[in-house]
Coordinates of N, CA and C in Angstrom, one line a residue:
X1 N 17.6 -29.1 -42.8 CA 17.5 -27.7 -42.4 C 17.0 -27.7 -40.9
X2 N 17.6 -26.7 -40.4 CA 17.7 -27.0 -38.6 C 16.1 -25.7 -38.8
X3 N 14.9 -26.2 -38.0 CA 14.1 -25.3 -37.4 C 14.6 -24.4 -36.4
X4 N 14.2 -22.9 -36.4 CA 14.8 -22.3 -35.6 C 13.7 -22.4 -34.4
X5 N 14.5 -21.8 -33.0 CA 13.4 -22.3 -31.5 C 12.5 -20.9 -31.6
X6 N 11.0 -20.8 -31.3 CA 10.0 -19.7 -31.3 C 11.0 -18.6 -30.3
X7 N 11.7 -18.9 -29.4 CA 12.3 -17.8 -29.4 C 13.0 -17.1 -30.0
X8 N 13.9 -18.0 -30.5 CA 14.7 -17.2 -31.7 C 14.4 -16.2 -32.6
X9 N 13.2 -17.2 -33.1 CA 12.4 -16.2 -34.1 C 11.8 -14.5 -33.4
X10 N 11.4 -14.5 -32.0 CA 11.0 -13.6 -31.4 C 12.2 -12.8 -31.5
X11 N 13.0 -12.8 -30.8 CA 14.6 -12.6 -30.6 C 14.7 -11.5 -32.1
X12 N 14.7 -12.6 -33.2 CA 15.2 -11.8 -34.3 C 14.2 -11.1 -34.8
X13 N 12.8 -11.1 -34.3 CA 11.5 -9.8 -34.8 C 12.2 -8.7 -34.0
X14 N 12.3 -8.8 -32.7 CA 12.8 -7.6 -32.2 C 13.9 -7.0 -32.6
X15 N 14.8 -7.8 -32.7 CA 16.4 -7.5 -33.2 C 16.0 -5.8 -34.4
X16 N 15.2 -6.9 -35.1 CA 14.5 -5.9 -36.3 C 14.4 -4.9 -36.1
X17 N 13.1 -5.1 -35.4 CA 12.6 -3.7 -35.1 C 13.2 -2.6 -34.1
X18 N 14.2 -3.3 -33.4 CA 14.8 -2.3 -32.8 C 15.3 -1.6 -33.5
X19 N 16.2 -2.3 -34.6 CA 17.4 -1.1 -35.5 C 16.4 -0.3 -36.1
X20 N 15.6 -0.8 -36.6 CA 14.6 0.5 -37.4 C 14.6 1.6 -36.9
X21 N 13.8 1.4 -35.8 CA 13.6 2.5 -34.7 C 14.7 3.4 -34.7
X22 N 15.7 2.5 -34.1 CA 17.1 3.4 -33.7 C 17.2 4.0 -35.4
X23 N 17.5 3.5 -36.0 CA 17.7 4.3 -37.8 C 16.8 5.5 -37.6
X24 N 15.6 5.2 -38.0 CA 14.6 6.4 -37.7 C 14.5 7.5 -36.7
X25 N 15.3 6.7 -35.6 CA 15.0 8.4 -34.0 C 17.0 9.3 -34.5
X26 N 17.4 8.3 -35.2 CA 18.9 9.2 -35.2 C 18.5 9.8 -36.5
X27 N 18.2 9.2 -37.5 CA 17.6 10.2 -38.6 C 16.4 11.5 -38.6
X28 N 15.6 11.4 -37.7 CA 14.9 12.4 -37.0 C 15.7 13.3 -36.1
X29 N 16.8 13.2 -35.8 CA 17.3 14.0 -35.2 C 17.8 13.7 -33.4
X30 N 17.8 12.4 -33.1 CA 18.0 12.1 -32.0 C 19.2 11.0 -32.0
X31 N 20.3 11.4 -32.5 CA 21.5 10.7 -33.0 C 22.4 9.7 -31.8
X32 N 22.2 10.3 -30.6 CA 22.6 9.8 -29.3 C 21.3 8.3 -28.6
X33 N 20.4 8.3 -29.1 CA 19.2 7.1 -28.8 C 20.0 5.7 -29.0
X34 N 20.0 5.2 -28.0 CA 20.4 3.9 -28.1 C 18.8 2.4 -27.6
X35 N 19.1 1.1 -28.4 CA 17.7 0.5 -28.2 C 17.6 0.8 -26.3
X36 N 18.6 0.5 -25.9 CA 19.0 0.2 -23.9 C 18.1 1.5 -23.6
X37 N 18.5 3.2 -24.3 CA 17.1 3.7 -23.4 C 15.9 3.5 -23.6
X38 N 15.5 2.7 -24.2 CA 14.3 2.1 -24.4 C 13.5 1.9 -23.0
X39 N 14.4 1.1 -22.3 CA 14.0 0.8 -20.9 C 13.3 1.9 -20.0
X40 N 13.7 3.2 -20.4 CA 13.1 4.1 -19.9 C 11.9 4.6 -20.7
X41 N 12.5 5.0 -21.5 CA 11.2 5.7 -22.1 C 9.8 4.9 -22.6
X42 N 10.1 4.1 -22.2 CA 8.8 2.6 -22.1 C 8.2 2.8 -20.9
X43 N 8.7 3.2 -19.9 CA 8.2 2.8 -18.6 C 8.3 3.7 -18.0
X44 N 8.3 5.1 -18.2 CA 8.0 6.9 -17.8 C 6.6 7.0 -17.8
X45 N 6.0 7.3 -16.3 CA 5.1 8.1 -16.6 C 4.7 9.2 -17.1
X46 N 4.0 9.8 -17.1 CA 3.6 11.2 -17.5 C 3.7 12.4 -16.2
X47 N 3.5 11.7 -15.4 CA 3.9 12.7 -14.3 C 5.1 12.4 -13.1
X48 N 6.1 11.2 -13.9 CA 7.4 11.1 -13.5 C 7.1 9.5 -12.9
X49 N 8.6 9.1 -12.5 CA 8.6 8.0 -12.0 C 10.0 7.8 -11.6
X50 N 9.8 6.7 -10.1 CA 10.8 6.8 -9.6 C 11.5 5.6 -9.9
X51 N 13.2 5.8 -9.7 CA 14.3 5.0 -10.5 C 13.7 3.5 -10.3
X52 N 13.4 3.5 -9.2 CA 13.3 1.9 -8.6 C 12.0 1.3 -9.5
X53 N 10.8 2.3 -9.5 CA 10.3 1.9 -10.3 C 10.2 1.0 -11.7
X54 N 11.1 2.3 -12.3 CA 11.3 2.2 -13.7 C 12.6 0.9 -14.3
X55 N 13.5 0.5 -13.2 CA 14.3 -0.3 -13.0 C 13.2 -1.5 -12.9
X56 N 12.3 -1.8 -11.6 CA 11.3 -2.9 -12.0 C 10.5 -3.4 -13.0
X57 N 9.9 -2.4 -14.0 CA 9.3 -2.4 -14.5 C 10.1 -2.8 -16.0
X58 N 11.2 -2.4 -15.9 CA 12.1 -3.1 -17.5 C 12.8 -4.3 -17.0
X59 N 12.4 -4.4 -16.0 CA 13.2 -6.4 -15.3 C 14.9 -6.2 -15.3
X60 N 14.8 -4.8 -14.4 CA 17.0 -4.3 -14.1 C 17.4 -4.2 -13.3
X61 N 18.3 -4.2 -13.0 CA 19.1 -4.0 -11.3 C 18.9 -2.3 -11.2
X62 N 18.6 -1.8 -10.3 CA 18.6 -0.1 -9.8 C 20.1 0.3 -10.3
X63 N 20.9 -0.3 -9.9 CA 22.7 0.6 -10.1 C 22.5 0.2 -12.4
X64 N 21.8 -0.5 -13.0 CA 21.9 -0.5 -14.0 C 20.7 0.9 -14.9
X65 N 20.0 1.1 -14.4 CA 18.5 2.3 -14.4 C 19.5 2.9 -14.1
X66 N 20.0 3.5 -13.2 CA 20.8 4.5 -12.8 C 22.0 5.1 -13.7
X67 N 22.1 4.1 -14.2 CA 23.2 4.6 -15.6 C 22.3 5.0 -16.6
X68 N 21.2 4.7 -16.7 CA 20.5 5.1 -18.3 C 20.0 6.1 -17.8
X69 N 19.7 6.7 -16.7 CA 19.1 7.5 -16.2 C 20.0 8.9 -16.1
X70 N 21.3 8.4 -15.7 CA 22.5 9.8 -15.9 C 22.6 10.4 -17.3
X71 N 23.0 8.7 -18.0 CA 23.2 8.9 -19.8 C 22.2 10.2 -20.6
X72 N 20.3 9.5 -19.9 CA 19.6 10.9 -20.4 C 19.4 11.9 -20.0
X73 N 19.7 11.7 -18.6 CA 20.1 13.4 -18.2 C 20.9 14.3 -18.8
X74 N 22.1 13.7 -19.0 CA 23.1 14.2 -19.1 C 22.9 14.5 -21.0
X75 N 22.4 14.1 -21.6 CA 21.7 14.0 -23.0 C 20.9 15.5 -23.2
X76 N 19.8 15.4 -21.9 CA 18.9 16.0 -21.6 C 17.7 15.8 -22.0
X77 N 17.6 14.7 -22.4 CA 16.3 14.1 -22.1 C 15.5 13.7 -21.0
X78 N 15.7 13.5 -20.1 CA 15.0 13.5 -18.8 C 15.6 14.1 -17.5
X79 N 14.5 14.4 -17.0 CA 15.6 15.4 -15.4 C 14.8 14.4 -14.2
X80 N 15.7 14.7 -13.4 CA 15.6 14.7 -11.9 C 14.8 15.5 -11.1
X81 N 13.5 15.0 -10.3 CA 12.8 16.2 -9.5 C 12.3 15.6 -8.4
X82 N 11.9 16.4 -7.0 CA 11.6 16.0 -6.1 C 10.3 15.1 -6.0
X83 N 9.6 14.5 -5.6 CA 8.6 13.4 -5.4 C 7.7 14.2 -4.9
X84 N 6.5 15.3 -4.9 CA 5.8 15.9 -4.1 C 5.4 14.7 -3.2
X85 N 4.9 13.3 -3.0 CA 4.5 12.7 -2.0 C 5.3 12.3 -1.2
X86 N 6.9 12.6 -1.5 CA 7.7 11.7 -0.6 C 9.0 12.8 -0.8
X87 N 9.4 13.7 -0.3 CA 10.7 15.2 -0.6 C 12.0 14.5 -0.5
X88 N 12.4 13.0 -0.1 CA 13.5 12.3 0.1 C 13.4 11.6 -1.3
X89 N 12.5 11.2 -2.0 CA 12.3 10.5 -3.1 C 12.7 11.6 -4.7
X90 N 12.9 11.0 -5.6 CA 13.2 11.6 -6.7 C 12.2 11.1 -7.6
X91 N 11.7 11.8 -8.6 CA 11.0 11.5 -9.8 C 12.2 11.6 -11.0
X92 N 11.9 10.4 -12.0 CA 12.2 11.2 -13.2 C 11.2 11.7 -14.1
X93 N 11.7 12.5 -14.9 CA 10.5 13.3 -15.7 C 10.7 13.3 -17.2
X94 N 10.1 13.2 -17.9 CA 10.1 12.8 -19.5 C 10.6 15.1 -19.7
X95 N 11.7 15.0 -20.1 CA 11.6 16.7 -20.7 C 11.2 16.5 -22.2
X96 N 11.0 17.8 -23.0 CA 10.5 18.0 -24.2 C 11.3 17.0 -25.4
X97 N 12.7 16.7 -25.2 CA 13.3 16.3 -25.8 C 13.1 14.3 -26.0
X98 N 12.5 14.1 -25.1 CA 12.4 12.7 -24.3 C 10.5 12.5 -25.3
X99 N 9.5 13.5 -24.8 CA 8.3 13.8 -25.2 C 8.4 13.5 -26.8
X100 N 9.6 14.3 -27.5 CA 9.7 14.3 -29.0 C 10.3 12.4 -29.3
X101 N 10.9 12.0 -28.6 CA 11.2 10.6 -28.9 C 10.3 9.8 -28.7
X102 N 9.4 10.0 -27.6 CA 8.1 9.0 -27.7 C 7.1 9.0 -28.8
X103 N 7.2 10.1 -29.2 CA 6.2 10.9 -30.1 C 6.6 9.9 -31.4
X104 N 8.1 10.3 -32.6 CA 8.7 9.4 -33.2 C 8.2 7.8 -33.0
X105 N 8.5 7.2 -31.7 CA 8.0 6.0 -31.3 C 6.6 5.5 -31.6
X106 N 6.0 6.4 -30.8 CA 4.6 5.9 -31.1 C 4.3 6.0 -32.6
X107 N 4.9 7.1 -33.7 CA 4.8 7.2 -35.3 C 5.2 5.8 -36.0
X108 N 6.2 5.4 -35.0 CA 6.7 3.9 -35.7 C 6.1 2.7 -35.5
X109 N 6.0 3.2 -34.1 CA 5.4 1.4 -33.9 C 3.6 1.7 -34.5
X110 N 3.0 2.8 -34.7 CA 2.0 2.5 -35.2 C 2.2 2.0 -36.7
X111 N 3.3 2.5 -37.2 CA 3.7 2.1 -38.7 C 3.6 0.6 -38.9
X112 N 4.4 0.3 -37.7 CA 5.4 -1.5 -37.5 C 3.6 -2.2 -37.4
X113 N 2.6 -1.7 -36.8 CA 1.4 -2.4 -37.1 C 0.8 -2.5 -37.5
X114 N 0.8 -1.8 -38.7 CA 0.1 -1.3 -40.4 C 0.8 -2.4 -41.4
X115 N 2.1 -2.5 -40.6 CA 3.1 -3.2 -41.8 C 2.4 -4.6 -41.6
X116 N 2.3 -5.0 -40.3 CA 2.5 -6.5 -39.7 C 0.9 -7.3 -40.3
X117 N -0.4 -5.9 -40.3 CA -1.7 -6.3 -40.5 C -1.8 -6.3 -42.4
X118 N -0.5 -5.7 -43.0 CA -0.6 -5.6 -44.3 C -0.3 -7.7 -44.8
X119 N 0.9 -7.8 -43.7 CA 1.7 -8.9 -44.3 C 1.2 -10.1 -43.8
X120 N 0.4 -9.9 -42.9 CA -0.2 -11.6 -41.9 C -1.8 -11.2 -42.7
X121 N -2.9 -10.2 -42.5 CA -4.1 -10.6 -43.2 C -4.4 -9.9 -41.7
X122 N -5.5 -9.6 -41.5 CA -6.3 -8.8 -39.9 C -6.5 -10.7 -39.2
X123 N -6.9 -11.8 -39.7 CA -7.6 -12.8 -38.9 C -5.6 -13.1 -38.3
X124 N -4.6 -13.3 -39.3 CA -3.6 -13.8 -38.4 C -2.8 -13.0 -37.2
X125 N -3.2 -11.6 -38.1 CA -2.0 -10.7 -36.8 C -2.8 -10.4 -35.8
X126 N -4.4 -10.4 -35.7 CA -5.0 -11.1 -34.4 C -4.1 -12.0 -33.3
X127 N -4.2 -12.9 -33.9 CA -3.9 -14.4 -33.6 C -2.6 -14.2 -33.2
X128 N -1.8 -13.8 -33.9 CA -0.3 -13.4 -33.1 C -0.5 -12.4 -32.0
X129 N -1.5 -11.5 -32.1 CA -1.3 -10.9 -30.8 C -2.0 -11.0 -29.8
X130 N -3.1 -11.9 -29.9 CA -3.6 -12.5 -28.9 C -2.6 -14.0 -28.2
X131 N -1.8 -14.8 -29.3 CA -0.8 -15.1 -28.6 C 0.2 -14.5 -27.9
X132 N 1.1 -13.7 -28.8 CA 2.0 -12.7 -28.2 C 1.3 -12.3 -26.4
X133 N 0.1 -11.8 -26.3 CA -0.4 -11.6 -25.0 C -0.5 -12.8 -24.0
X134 N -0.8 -13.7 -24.7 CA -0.8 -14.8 -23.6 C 0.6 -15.6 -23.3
X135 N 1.5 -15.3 -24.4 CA 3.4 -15.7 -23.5 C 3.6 -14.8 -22.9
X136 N 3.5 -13.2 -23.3 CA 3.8 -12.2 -22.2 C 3.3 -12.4 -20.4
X137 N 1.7 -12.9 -20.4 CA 1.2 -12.9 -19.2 C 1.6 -11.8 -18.4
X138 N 1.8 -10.6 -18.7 CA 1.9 -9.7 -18.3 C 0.6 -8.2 -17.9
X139 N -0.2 -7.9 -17.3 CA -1.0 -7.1 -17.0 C -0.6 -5.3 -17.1
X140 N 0.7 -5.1 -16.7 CA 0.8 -3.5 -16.7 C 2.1 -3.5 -18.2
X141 N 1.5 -3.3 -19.2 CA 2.2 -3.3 -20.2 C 1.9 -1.9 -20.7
X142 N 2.8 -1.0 -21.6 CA 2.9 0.4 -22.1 C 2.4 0.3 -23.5
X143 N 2.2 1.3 -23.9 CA 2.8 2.2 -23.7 C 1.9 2.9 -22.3
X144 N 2.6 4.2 -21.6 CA 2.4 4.8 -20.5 C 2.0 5.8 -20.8
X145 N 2.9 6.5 -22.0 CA 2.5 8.0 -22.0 C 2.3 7.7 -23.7
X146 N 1.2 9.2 -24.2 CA 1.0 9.3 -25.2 C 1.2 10.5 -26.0

């Protein structure tokens, strides 16, 4: 039996839990959610953020943000607004519809960690998430808004 590589295994936890999610936000009523806007609605402030931003912060090319960014406008999940610090700059903005998907989100993933502390024991899913934090080595991690 071939062992599979620690990524893989990562790979296919997320695989998981993405579809769930997606099951759950189209069955709640947000039928158009795909895992890809993820990228945004992870990395929205609360008082808007700009494309370049939100492109850096999901590790994307700007012309690729830019498409997920029309996709939920055009959805209506998030709008376009001027930058009060900068009038040339653009914000995007979480609208109500965007608010109700985080909301669902945050219902799940608090579920997804009820599930994980039921099936590892409190001392292991520690230990995975104090690993998990130390492969990420990441400092500005979300969620952003609540």
């Amino acid at each position: 039996m071939v062992t599979p590589y620690t990524q893989s295994l990562l790979l296919y936890a997320y695989q998981a839990s993405a579809h769930a999610l997606t099951e759950t936000l189209h069955k709640r009523g947000h039928p158009a959610i795909r895992p890809k806007h993820g990228a945004i609605f992870a990395n929205i402030d609360e008082e808007g953020t700009r494309a370049s931003l939100l492109a850096e912060r999901a590790g994307m090319g700007k012309a690729a943000m830019g498409e997920l960014i029309d996709d939920l406008e055009r959805l209506g999940y998030v709008e376009r607004a001027p930058d009060p610090k900068d009038r040339r700059a653009k914000l995007v903005t979480a609208g109500p519809k965007a608010r109700q998907v985080m909301q669902i989100v945050h219902e799940f993933n608090d579920g997804i960690e009820r599930r994980y502390r039921e099936l590892l024991g409190e001392q292991a899913y520690q230990i995975l998430r104090t690993a998990l934090r130390t492969i990420a080595a990441k400092d500005d991690m979300q969620p952003r808004m609540r």
